[in-house]
Coordinates of C-alpha atoms in Angstrom, one line a residue:
M28 CA 67.0 114.4 96.8
M29 CA 68.7 111.7 94.8
T30 CA 71.0 114.2 93.2
N31 CA 72.1 115.6 96.5
R32 CA 72.9 112.2 97.8
I33 CA 74.9 111.4 94.6
Y34 CA 77.0 114.4 95.1
F35 CA 78.4 113.6 98.6
L36 CA 78.6 109.7 97.9
D37 CA 80.6 110.4 94.8
H38 CA 83.0 112.8 96.7
L39 CA 83.2 110.1 99.4
R40 CA 84.1 107.4 96.9
T41 CA 86.8 109.5 95.3
F42 CA 88.2 110.1 98.8
M43 CA 88.1 106.4 99.7
I44 CA 90.1 105.7 96.4
F45 CA 92.7 108.3 97.7
L46 CA 92.9 106.3 101.0
V47 CA 93.5 103.1 99.1
V48 CA 96.4 104.8 97.3
L49 CA 97.6 106.0 100.6
T50 CA 97.4 102.5 102.1
H51 CA 99.3 101.0 99.2
A52 CA 101.9 103.8 99.3
G53 CA 102.6 103.1 102.9
M54 CA 103.4 99.4 102.2
T55 CA 106.4 100.5 100.2
Y56 CA 108.0 101.7 103.4
E57 CA 107.0 98.9 105.7
S58 CA 109.1 95.9 106.6
G59 CA 107.7 92.4 105.7
F60 CA 106.4 93.0 102.3
D61 CA 109.6 92.5 100.2
N62 CA 108.5 89.1 98.7
F63 CA 105.4 90.4 97.1
W64 CA 105.1 94.3 97.1
I65 CA 105.8 96.0 93.8
V66 CA 108.6 98.2 95.2
S67 CA 110.3 98.0 98.6
D68 CA 112.2 101.0 99.6
P69 CA 115.1 100.1 101.9
A70 CA 114.1 103.3 103.9
K71 CA 111.5 102.0 106.4
L72 CA 109.2 103.6 108.8
N73 CA 107.3 100.9 110.4
G74 CA 105.0 103.4 112.3
I75 CA 103.2 103.6 108.8
A76 CA 101.8 100.2 109.8
L77 CA 99.3 101.8 112.2
V78 CA 98.0 104.1 109.5
R79 CA 97.3 100.9 107.4
L80 CA 95.9 99.1 110.5
Y81 CA 93.2 101.8 110.9
L82 CA 92.5 102.4 107.2
D83 CA 92.0 98.7 106.7
L84 CA 89.2 98.8 109.3
F85 CA 86.8 100.9 107.0
V86 CA 88.0 101.9 103.4
M87 CA 87.0 98.8 101.5
Y88 CA 83.9 98.5 103.5
T89 CA 82.9 102.0 102.6
I90 CA 83.5 101.5 98.9
F91 CA 81.4 98.3 99.1
F92 CA 78.7 100.3 100.9
I93 CA 78.6 103.1 98.2
S94 CA 78.5 100.4 95.6
G95 CA 75.6 98.8 97.2
Y96 CA 73.8 102.2 97.5
F97 CA 73.8 102.8 93.9
A98 CA 72.7 99.2 92.9
P99 CA 68.9 99.7 93.4
P100 CA 68.8 102.8 91.0
S101 CA 71.0 101.0 88.6
L102 CA 68.6 98.0 88.6
S103 CA 65.5 100.1 88.3
G104 CA 63.9 99.9 84.9
K105 CA 66.2 97.0 83.7
T106 CA 65.6 93.3 83.2
T107 CA 67.8 90.8 85.2
S108 CA 69.8 90.2 82.0
E109 CA 70.1 93.8 81.0
F110 CA 71.5 94.7 84.7
I111 CA 74.0 91.8 84.6
S112 CA 75.1 92.6 81.1
S113 CA 75.6 96.3 82.1
K114 CA 77.8 95.2 85.0
F115 CA 79.7 92.7 82.9
H116 CA 80.6 95.4 80.4
R117 CA 81.3 98.0 83.1
I118 CA 83.1 95.9 85.8
L119 CA 84.3 92.5 84.5
I120 CA 85.7 93.4 80.9
P121 CA 87.8 96.3 82.5
W122 CA 89.1 93.7 85.0
V123 CA 89.9 91.2 82.2
V124 CA 92.0 93.9 80.3
A125 CA 93.6 95.1 83.5
V126 CA 94.4 91.6 85.0
F127 CA 96.1 90.7 81.7
T128 CA 98.0 93.8 81.2
L129 CA 98.7 95.3 84.6
I130 CA 99.8 92.2 86.6
P131 CA 102.5 91.6 84.0
A132 CA 103.5 95.3 84.4
Y133 CA 103.5 94.7 88.1
K134 CA 105.9 91.8 87.8
F135 CA 108.2 93.6 85.5
I136 CA 108.5 96.5 87.9
Y137 CA 108.9 94.2 90.8
L138 CA 112.0 92.4 89.1
H139 CA 113.4 95.6 87.8
A140 CA 113.2 97.4 91.0
R141 CA 115.2 94.7 92.7
G142 CA 117.9 94.3 89.9
L143 CA 116.5 90.8 89.1
P144 CA 116.5 89.5 85.6
Q145 CA 113.2 89.3 83.6
E146 CA 111.6 85.8 83.3
P147 CA 109.7 83.8 80.7
W148 CA 106.7 85.8 79.4
F149 CA 103.9 83.4 80.4
T150 CA 105.1 83.6 84.0
Y151 CA 103.9 87.2 84.3
F152 CA 100.2 86.3 84.3
H153 CA 98.1 85.9 87.4
V154 CA 97.0 82.3 86.5
F155 CA 100.7 81.1 86.6
R156 CA 101.9 78.9 89.5
L157 CA 105.4 77.8 89.7
Q158 CA 105.6 74.1 90.6
D159 CA 107.0 73.8 94.1
G160 CA 107.6 77.5 94.2
D161 CA 107.3 79.9 97.1
P162 CA 103.5 80.8 97.3
Y163 CA 104.3 84.1 99.1
Y164 CA 107.0 85.2 96.4
F165 CA 105.2 87.2 93.8
P166 CA 107.3 85.9 90.8
H167 CA 106.5 82.4 91.6
N168 CA 102.9 83.1 92.4
P169 CA 101.5 86.2 90.6
T170 CA 98.2 87.0 92.1
Q171 CA 95.6 89.6 91.3
S172 CA 96.9 91.8 94.1
W173 CA 94.8 95.1 94.2
L174 CA 92.6 93.9 91.2
W175 CA 90.7 91.4 93.6
F176 CA 88.0 94.0 94.2
L177 CA 86.3 94.0 90.7
P178 CA 85.4 90.4 90.4
V179 CA 84.1 90.3 93.9
L180 CA 82.1 93.5 93.3
F181 CA 80.5 91.9 90.2
L182 CA 79.7 88.9 92.1
F183 CA 77.9 90.9 94.8
Q184 CA 76.0 92.9 92.1
V185 CA 74.9 89.4 90.5
L186 CA 73.8 88.0 93.9
Y187 CA 71.9 91.2 94.8
V188 CA 70.0 91.2 91.5
F189 CA 68.8 87.5 92.2
I190 CA 68.0 88.4 95.8
A191 CA 66.1 91.4 94.7
R192 CA 64.1 89.4 92.0
T193 CA 63.1 86.8 94.7
G194 CA 61.3 89.5 96.7
I195 CA 63.4 88.9 99.9
L196 CA 64.3 92.5 100.0
K197 CA 60.7 93.6 100.2
I198 CA 60.2 92.0 103.6
K199 CA 60.0 94.8 106.2
F200 CA 63.3 95.0 107.9
S201 CA 64.4 97.9 110.0
F202 CA 67.8 99.5 109.2
V203 CA 68.9 98.9 112.9
A204 CA 68.0 95.2 112.7
A205 CA 69.9 94.9 109.5
L206 CA 73.0 96.6 111.1
A207 CA 72.8 94.2 114.1
L208 CA 72.4 91.2 111.9
T209 CA 75.4 92.2 109.8
F210 CA 77.4 92.6 113.0
F211 CA 76.6 89.3 114.5
I212 CA 77.0 87.4 111.4
G213 CA 80.2 89.1 110.7
V214 CA 81.7 88.4 114.1
I215 CA 80.6 84.8 114.2
S216 CA 81.7 83.9 110.6
S217 CA 85.0 85.6 111.0
V218 CA 85.7 83.9 114.4
I219 CA 84.7 80.6 113.1
I220 CA 87.1 80.8 110.2
A221 CA 89.9 82.0 112.3
Q222 CA 89.4 79.3 115.0
F223 CA 89.7 76.6 112.2
G224 CA 92.9 78.2 110.8
W225 CA 91.2 79.2 107.6
S226 CA 92.1 82.9 107.8
G227 CA 93.9 84.4 104.8
W228 CA 93.5 84.8 101.1
T229 CA 92.0 82.4 98.4
H230 CA 93.6 83.0 95.0
T231 CA 91.9 81.7 91.9
A232 CA 91.9 82.6 88.3
I233 CA 88.8 84.9 88.8
F234 CA 88.2 85.5 92.4
D235 CA 90.7 86.5 95.0
F236 CA 89.3 87.2 98.5
Q237 CA 90.0 87.4 102.1
R238 CA 88.0 84.5 103.6
E239 CA 87.2 86.0 106.9
R240 CA 86.0 89.1 105.3
L241 CA 84.1 88.0 102.2
L242 CA 80.7 87.5 103.8
T243 CA 80.9 90.8 105.9
Y244 CA 81.9 92.7 102.7
F245 CA 78.6 91.3 101.1
L246 CA 76.5 92.2 104.1
V247 CA 77.8 95.7 104.1
F248 CA 77.1 95.9 100.3
L249 CA 73.5 94.9 101.1
L250 CA 73.4 97.4 103.8
G251 CA 74.1 100.0 101.1
T252 CA 71.3 98.7 99.0
L253 CA 68.9 98.8 102.0
S254 CA 70.0 102.5 102.8
S255 CA 69.2 103.4 99.2
S256 CA 65.8 101.6 99.3
K257 CA 64.8 103.3 102.6
N258 CA 66.2 106.8 101.7
V259 CA 68.1 106.8 105.1
F260 CA 70.1 109.9 104.1
S261 CA 66.9 112.0 103.8
E262 CA 66.0 111.4 107.4
G263 CA 67.2 114.3 109.7
E264 CA 65.8 113.3 113.1
G265 CA 68.2 111.6 115.5
R266 CA 71.3 112.4 113.7
L267 CA 73.0 114.2 116.8
T268 CA 72.1 111.2 119.0
F269 CA 73.6 108.8 116.4
M270 CA 76.6 111.0 116.1
I271 CA 77.3 110.8 119.9
I272 CA 76.7 107.1 120.1
S273 CA 79.1 106.6 116.9
N274 CA 81.7 108.5 118.6
I275 CA 81.6 106.6 121.8
A276 CA 81.4 103.3 120.0
L277 CA 84.4 104.2 117.8
G278 CA 86.5 105.3 120.8
I279 CA 85.8 102.0 122.7
G280 CA 86.1 100.0 119.5
L281 CA 89.4 101.5 118.4
A282 CA 91.0 101.0 121.9
A283 CA 90.1 97.4 122.1
Y284 CA 91.0 96.7 118.5
T285 CA 94.4 98.3 118.8
L286 CA 95.1 96.5 122.0
F287 CA 94.0 93.0 120.8
A288 CA 95.1 93.4 117.2
L289 CA 98.8 94.3 118.2
N290 CA 98.8 91.3 120.6
L291 CA 97.5 88.9 117.9
F292 CA 100.0 90.0 115.5
N293 CA 102.7 89.8 118.0
N294 CA 101.6 86.1 118.6
M295 CA 102.0 85.5 114.9
L296 CA 105.5 86.7 114.9
H297 CA 106.4 84.9 118.0
P298 CA 104.3 81.6 118.1
A299 CA 105.9 80.3 121.2
Q300 CA 104.7 83.3 123.1
A301 CA 101.0 82.5 122.8
H302 CA 100.0 85.4 125.1
F303 CA 96.2 86.1 125.4
Y304 CA 94.4 88.7 127.4
L305 CA 91.4 86.3 127.6
S306 CA 92.0 83.2 125.7
A307 CA 92.5 82.2 122.1
L308 CA 88.9 82.2 121.4
G309 CA 88.1 85.2 123.6
D310 CA 90.7 87.3 122.1
R311 CA 89.5 86.6 118.6
I312 CA 85.8 87.5 119.4
V313 CA 87.0 90.7 121.0
F314 CA 89.3 91.4 118.0
Y315 CA 86.7 90.9 115.3
A316 CA 83.8 92.5 117.3
S317 CA 85.9 95.6 118.0
A318 CA 87.0 95.7 114.3
L319 CA 83.4 95.7 113.2
I320 CA 82.3 98.3 115.9
S321 CA 85.0 100.5 114.8
M322 CA 84.2 100.0 111.1
F323 CA 80.4 101.0 111.7
G324 CA 81.6 103.9 113.8
F325 CA 83.9 105.1 111.0
L326 CA 81.3 104.5 108.4
Y327 CA 78.7 106.4 110.0
L328 CA 80.8 109.4 110.9
I329 CA 82.3 109.7 107.5
L330 CA 78.9 109.4 105.8
F331 CA 77.5 112.0 108.2
S332 CA 80.4 114.4 107.7
F333 CA 80.3 114.2 104.0
Q334 CA 76.6 114.6 103.7
R335 CA 76.7 117.6 106.0
S336 CA 79.7 119.4 104.6
F337 CA 80.2 118.1 101.1
N338 CA 76.7 117.5 99.6
K339 CA 77.1 120.0 96.9
F340 CA 78.6 120.4 93.5
Y341 CA 82.2 121.1 93.0
S342 CA 83.4 121.6 89.5
I343 CA 86.9 119.9 90.1
L344 CA 85.3 116.9 91.8
D345 CA 82.7 116.7 89.1
R346 CA 85.6 116.2 86.7
I347 CA 87.4 113.5 88.7
N348 CA 84.7 111.7 90.4
P349 CA 83.8 109.5 87.4
N350 CA 87.4 108.4 87.2
S351 CA 87.4 106.5 90.6
Y352 CA 87.3 103.0 89.4
Y353 CA 89.7 103.6 86.6
V354 CA 92.1 105.2 89.1
Y355 CA 91.7 102.1 91.3
L356 CA 92.7 100.0 88.3
I357 CA 95.8 101.7 87.2
H358 CA 97.1 103.4 90.4
M359 CA 99.5 100.5 91.5
I360 CA 101.6 100.6 88.2
L361 CA 102.1 104.4 88.5
L362 CA 102.9 104.0 92.2
G363 CA 105.6 101.4 91.4
I364 CA 107.1 103.7 88.9
I365 CA 107.1 106.7 91.2
A366 CA 108.3 104.6 94.1
M367 CA 111.4 103.6 92.1
L368 CA 112.2 107.2 91.4
L369 CA 111.9 108.1 95.0
V370 CA 114.2 105.3 96.2
P371 CA 117.5 107.1 95.6
L372 CA 116.4 110.4 97.2
H373 CA 117.5 110.9 100.8
L374 CA 114.3 112.4 102.1
P375 CA 112.7 111.5 105.5
V376 CA 110.6 108.5 105.0
W377 CA 107.3 110.3 105.9
V378 CA 108.1 112.8 103.2
K379 CA 108.5 110.0 100.7
Y380 CA 105.3 108.4 101.9
I381 CA 103.3 111.5 101.4
L382 CA 104.9 112.3 98.0
L383 CA 104.4 108.9 96.8
A384 CA 100.6 108.8 97.7
A385 CA 100.0 112.4 96.3
L386 CA 101.9 111.9 93.1
T387 CA 100.4 108.6 92.5
F388 CA 96.8 109.9 92.9
I389 CA 97.4 113.0 90.7
A390 CA 99.2 111.1 88.1
S391 CA 96.5 108.4 87.9
H392 CA 93.7 111.0 87.7
S393 CA 95.6 112.8 85.0
L394 CA 96.2 109.8 82.9
V395 CA 92.6 108.8 83.2
L396 CA 91.3 112.3 82.3
V397 CA 93.5 112.4 79.2
T398 CA 92.4 109.0 78.1
R399 CA 88.7 109.7 78.7
N400 CA 89.0 113.1 76.7
Y401 CA 90.9 111.8 73.7
F402 CA 89.9 108.0 73.7
P403 CA 86.2 107.8 75.0
R404 CA 86.3 104.1 74.7
L405 CA 89.6 102.4 73.9
V406 CA 87.9 99.1 73.2
P407 CA 84.6 99.0 71.2
R408 CA 81.9 97.3 73.1
R409 CA 81.4 94.7 70.4
M410 CA 85.0 93.6 71.2
D411 CA 84.3 92.7 74.7
W412 CA 83.5 89.1 73.9
V413 CA 86.6 88.8 71.7
I414 CA 88.7 90.1 74.6
L415 CA 87.1 87.5 76.9
V416 CA 87.9 84.5 74.5
M417 CA 91.4 85.8 74.0
A418 CA 91.9 85.8 77.8
L419 CA 90.4 82.3 78.1
L420 CA 92.8 81.0 75.5
L421 CA 95.8 82.8 77.0
S422 CA 94.9 81.4 80.4
G423 CA 94.6 77.8 79.0
Y424 CA 98.2 78.1 77.7
V425 CA 99.5 79.4 80.9
F426 CA 97.9 76.7 82.8
T427 CA 99.7 74.0 80.7
K428 CA 103.0 75.7 82.0
N429 CA 102.2 75.5 85.7
R430 CA 103.4 71.9 86.0
D431 CA 106.5 72.3 83.9
P432 CA 109.4 71.2 86.0
D433 CA 111.9 72.8 83.7
I434 CA 110.8 76.4 84.5
K435 CA 113.4 78.1 86.7
L436 CA 112.8 81.4 88.3
S437 CA 114.6 83.7 90.6
A438 CA 114.7 82.5 94.3
A439 CA 112.4 84.0 96.9
I440 CA 114.1 86.9 98.7
G441 CA 114.2 87.8 102.3
P442 CA 113.6 91.2 103.8
S443 CA 115.7 93.9 102.3
P444 CA 118.8 94.8 104.4
P445 CA 118.9 97.9 106.3
N446 CA 119.9 101.0 104.5
L447 CA 123.2 102.0 106.2
H448 CA 123.1 105.6 104.7
D449 CA 119.7 106.2 106.2
A450 CA 120.7 104.6 109.5
A451 CA 123.6 107.0 109.6
I452 CA 121.4 109.9 108.8
R453 CA 119.0 108.9 111.6
N454 CA 121.9 108.3 114.0
D455 CA 120.5 104.8 114.3
L456 CA 123.5 103.0 115.9
A457 CA 121.6 99.8 116.6
T458 CA 120.7 99.2 113.0
V459 CA 124.4 99.9 112.1
A460 CA 125.5 97.4 114.7
Y461 CA 123.0 94.7 113.3
S462 CA 124.2 95.2 109.7
I463 CA 127.8 94.7 110.9
S464 CA 126.9 91.7 112.9
T465 CA 125.1 90.1 109.9
G466 CA 127.9 90.8 107.4
Q467 CA 126.2 93.4 105.3
P468 CA 128.4 95.0 102.8
L469 CA 129.7 98.3 104.5
D470 CA 130.6 100.3 101.4
T471 CA 127.4 100.1 99.3
P472 CA 127.5 103.6 97.5
D473 CA 124.7 106.1 97.8
P474 CA 122.8 106.1 94.5
G475 CA 123.0 109.9 94.3
S476 CA 126.5 110.9 95.6
G477 CA 128.3 107.7 95.3
S478 CA 129.7 107.9 98.8
N479 CA 129.9 105.0 101.3
P480 CA 128.0 105.0 104.5
L481 CA 131.1 106.0 106.4
T482 CA 131.2 109.4 104.4
T483 CA 127.5 109.8 105.2
A484 CA 128.0 109.3 108.8
I485 CA 131.0 111.8 108.8
V486 CA 128.9 114.5 107.0
F487 CA 126.2 114.4 109.5
G488 CA 128.5 114.1 112.5
R489 CA 127.6 110.7 113.6
N490 CA 130.8 110.0 115.4
E491 CA 130.0 106.7 117.1
I492 CA 128.6 105.3 113.9
A493 CA 131.7 106.4 111.9
R494 CA 133.8 104.8 114.4
A495 CA 131.8 101.4 114.3
L496 CA 132.1 101.5 110.6
I497 CA 135.7 102.0 110.6
N498 CA 136.4 99.4 113.3
A499 CA 134.3 96.9 111.2
G500 CA 136.5 97.5 108.1
A501 CA 134.8 100.1 106.0
D502 CA 137.0 101.4 103.4
V503 CA 138.6 104.7 104.6
N504 CA 139.8 105.6 101.2
F505 CA 136.5 105.0 99.4
Q506 CA 136.0 107.6 96.6
D507 CA 132.5 109.0 95.7
R508 CA 131.5 110.3 92.4
G509 CA 133.5 113.4 92.9
G510 CA 136.5 111.6 93.8
S511 CA 136.3 112.6 97.5
T512 CA 137.3 110.3 100.4
P513 CA 135.9 110.1 103.9
L514 CA 138.9 112.1 105.0
H515 CA 137.9 114.9 102.5
A516 CA 134.5 115.0 104.2
A517 CA 135.8 114.8 107.7
A518 CA 138.3 117.8 106.9
Y519 CA 135.7 119.8 105.2
F520 CA 132.9 119.5 107.8
C521 CA 135.7 119.9 110.6
R522 CA 135.0 116.6 112.4
T523 CA 138.3 116.7 114.3
E524 CA 138.0 113.5 116.2
L525 CA 137.1 111.7 113.0
V526 CA 140.0 113.1 111.1
Q527 CA 142.4 111.8 113.7
V528 CA 140.6 108.4 113.8
L529 CA 140.8 108.2 109.9
L530 CA 144.4 108.9 109.8
E531 CA 145.1 106.4 112.5
N532 CA 143.2 103.7 110.5
G533 CA 145.0 104.2 107.3
A534 CA 143.3 107.0 105.5
D535 CA 145.5 108.4 102.8
P536 CA 145.8 112.3 103.0
S537 CA 147.4 112.5 99.5
I538 CA 144.3 111.4 97.6
R539 CA 143.1 114.1 95.4
N540 CA 139.3 114.5 94.5
F541 CA 138.3 115.1 90.9
D542 CA 138.7 118.9 91.4
G543 CA 142.4 118.2 92.2
L544 CA 142.2 118.9 95.8
T545 CA 143.5 116.8 98.7
P546 CA 141.8 116.8 102.1
L547 CA 144.2 119.5 103.4
E548 CA 143.4 121.8 100.4
V549 CA 139.7 121.7 100.8
V550 CA 140.1 123.5 104.1
S551 CA 143.0 125.7 103.3
D552 CA 141.1 128.6 101.8
S553 CA 139.5 131.2 103.9
F554 CA 136.2 130.7 105.7
E555 CA 134.4 133.5 103.8
N556 CA 135.4 132.0 100.4
A557 CA 134.1 128.6 101.6
R558 CA 131.0 129.9 103.1
S559 CA 128.8 129.5 100.0
G560 CA 129.7 125.7 99.9
Y561 CA 128.5 125.4 103.5
D562 CA 125.3 127.3 102.6
Y563 CA 124.7 124.8 99.9
F564 CA 125.0 121.7 102.1
Q565 CA 123.1 123.3 104.9
E566 CA 120.2 124.1 102.4
T567 CA 120.2 120.7 100.8
L568 CA 120.9 118.4 103.7
G569 CA 119.4 120.5 106.5
P570 CA 115.9 118.9 106.0
L571 CA 117.6 115.6 106.7
G572 CA 119.2 116.8 110.0
L573 CA 122.4 118.4 109.1
K574 CA 123.2 121.3 111.5
L575 CA 126.2 123.4 110.7
D576 CA 127.7 125.8 113.3
Y577 CA 129.4 128.5 111.1
A578 CA 131.2 129.9 114.2
Y579 CA 132.7 126.4 115.0
L580 CA 133.6 125.8 111.4
E581 CA 135.4 129.1 111.1
R582 CA 137.2 128.6 114.4
T583 CA 138.2 124.9 113.7
R584 CA 139.2 125.0 110.0
P585 CA 142.8 126.2 111.0
Q586 CA 143.0 123.4 113.5
I587 CA 142.2 120.9 110.8
V588 CA 144.9 122.4 108.5
K589 CA 147.5 122.0 111.3
L590 CA 146.4 118.3 112.0
L591 CA 146.7 117.3 108.4
M592 CA 150.0 119.1 107.9
R593 CA 151.4 116.9 110.6
N594 CA 150.6 113.9 108.5

């Protein structure tokens, strides 16, 4: 029976790690994370925030539950010191190696992705704090970021073994009672912390944690240990009843959580508003209670579904399941690299989001598999203490730099300005108008084609946006990497109105592109000879929204020729 349980729980843990990657991938395309996220793509889709809002309800809780479930069998047959030693070597030493190598890599990518200069080497470690720096700006205050999980998990394992040795866990305690206790303690502790203004993260050299969640995480970890001790997954009676109750609870909990969460977050953004459905305290109680109800609903349904459908051996999962924690360790750096490669691509944001998550997950598992196959243990076990001593010495040196007033680093950055190319493609006139009103540069070249946003608007037939850019002073003679101007684009794509507007605003019809063609000459050939070019643009830009009417193009090309010949 234990083997069967290990199958579906291992599969579930791998799936939860994928959801962690999915969550982190989404933050690349959300607004508001520019100051600390590894890569911030100018292309944004803030609807992804809802995905993160719901994943945040249960993913880490599920991982802690599974970790707790495997704690009792891991402790069985070991002394206290043997258990702690095994967790020290399995959890804490990999964290030490990761935090002193991957956090510097994170900062390197952060600066490189934003075109900022690299900074003094000792500022790349998580124990560095710039005196009088911005605590929310990663280069000033490098934190453990995603690596917070491992030291906290190690702490939970240590606390568990001491609780187990005291005999407290031998007290007869029903699972339902433990569930209720976890719920009430979780809600009360979270509400108290929030009411006193203590919400948020604590950052230290070893432990980073979310204050309002730490105790609840530990209680869910203990629920996992209790589930293991009571063999709850071997019980078949009452499953359908619990399934129905969980679905109802999840539906009600999610509805309340969504309503109150969005209102609380809106109050944070607009403090003067201070709108509450009940009261400040009442709203917080409903918020945290509905969050935990939703979490328990998700947890039960996911466990039930995986045990019912995936409680079997799969060869591919058998290969990748042991990689889970190592994938968690390294995924962020690979995510940053892949995200940088995706920035210049003009793909719909949701496509980038899915690509980033999938490629990061696949690349992380591939790297771990290769490493485990060819380098079974990169660091000999006897070197673990040497690594720890070196980390302490390095930390001590970095601490001495924390109060050095002579250290000068890059200034904190604000949110990334809107990408005018993407706004033009989406036909988002409001964003373009905002960019114009705030003085954003209007001729920032596209990383791929080198064209300015005006040309992009013309290609996609966004007449209002093109007019707005022209009126705001966009360069009507801007040349892309092929030497073409906005007038070349307007002529080629038969944007009759825009050809006239460009000419009226100083567009030069005599400029030749690097093929030696003027705007007139790009439309002088027969339509049949030009058809393959239109096919190419329809194929490559069609997924982004370009729609070419071939009958219109064939009919209008001669009119464009006449219009240009008059100028």
